[in-house]
Structure formats: C-alpha cells, structure tokens
C-alpha cells in the first residue's frame, strides 16, 4: 500500500512538472515569464508545506496526514479536469488544482516514507527504502510521455489525464482505508498482539488477512483479533 501510494504521488507530481508548461501555453497562451512565475510560486508553496508537515507531525497522527494527502491530491486532480459543459478550464480552477497537487506531494512523500520505515521494524530498511525510491523514479520516466499522449488524444482537453489521476487517488484511498490498522509502527503491532494474547488467549484469536500481499514478508500480512462469540 505504501509503495503504491508513493508511486501515485510521484506520478501526479511528475505529470504536473512536465506538462503544465505546454498545457498553460495551449489553454491560456501564457508566455515564459508567466509560466516561470507559476513554478516559482509552486516551489515556495511546496517549501512551506514541507515545513508545515514537520510541525503538524508533532501533533497529528501520521495516518491522518496520509489520508489528508490522498484527499488533497484527489481534489486537486478533479479541479484540473475540464467539464463537458464548459469549453475551457477556468484559470481559477487550473491554479487551484495545480496548488493542491503541489501541497499533496510533499505531505504524501514525507509521511509515506515515515510510515513505511515504522512498519518495517527491525529489518534491513536500506534495501526496502531503496526499492521505494526506485519505484518513485519510474513514474517520473514514463509519466510525462503517458500524459502528453493522453492530452493529444483528446485535443488538449484535460478530463482524461487528470480523470485518471483522480481515479488512482480514489483507488489508493480505498486501499489505505481497508488496511489502515496495519499502517502502525512494528512495535505497536507487537504490543497489540501481546495484549490480545494475554486478554483472550492464543487459541481464542482469529487471523484476519490483508487482501494485498506484502513484499516484505512474502505473504499477506495478518492481524490477530478476538474471535466473534456466538
């Protein structure tokens, strides 16, 4: 789940940083100064968001920030979609969607890495962190080519490309909510398991499996919960 979410955030960001320049020139006939000003503001916004995440992480649980990054990315992608009854994408929606995606990326990137490291626990984290970074490189390679092809297919309408981005955020939101109990530090997972063993006995616990196999342990993660009575 963490790797998939990491991929989606990087795909959405890679699409924005590469196609926004030609898209803004086609839609609004912006010149180089206006485009450079847009990206300068985006950089400042991302920097502010990164510092804000560090402060929020002291008071807000990581899983809440994780869900927030997904919802912000979804809303931002939805704002960037032109509507069937509107011939053009209004500038205010373009700027709002662009800003929201730029906010979602640093939140998602930082929080996902933190949660992933906590979930791994006492294992060789370097290997898995390397795999995570490698996964993030793939959308930055193929994302711009896919996005450009999709835009040209519909004559530079944005509903197809950013509709796909919104759908990807929705899918990963469903996966995260389904596996939210597994996205906890390894030590907390063990403490919870030991408490259940002491309270109910090992034979009274049932195994509840995640539907998504874990590449770390080679099988579907399991959470042991008390058996239903009756």
C-alpha angles and dihedrals in degrees: 000000000000092000093048092049091047089053093050094050092049092045092052092046094045091052091051098047093050108036101033091081097056091035094055091048093050096044101036106013091237119177128225094270093055092047092048090049089052093054092043090056090045091054092051090048092051091049092051090047092051091054091044091054091056090054095043092049089067092061107021126064115250093237091057091052089047093055090044091055090053094049093046090050091049094050091045092052091047091052090054093057116099113226125236093239093048117071093203139029107251114239093236092057091046091053093043093050093044091051094047093051089049089053094046095053101062091041093050095042096051097040095045092052091049095048092044092053092049093048092051093060122180099356134106095290095178093072094050094043087052089053090050093052091046090054090052090055094058098066090046088058101043101022098079093048092049093046094049092049092050092049092050091048091062097035096258095311110145102212095091101048098039091038087061090049091051091049091050091052090049092051093049089047089057091048093049093049091049092051100032092119091059095054094084132110114280092242092054090050091054093045091052091049093050091049091053091049092052093045101043107014125247094270092055094060123094125206116242112192130207112237090228119075115232118231089206099063098021095239142055113300114247132212118194114219134173114279117252113255123234 
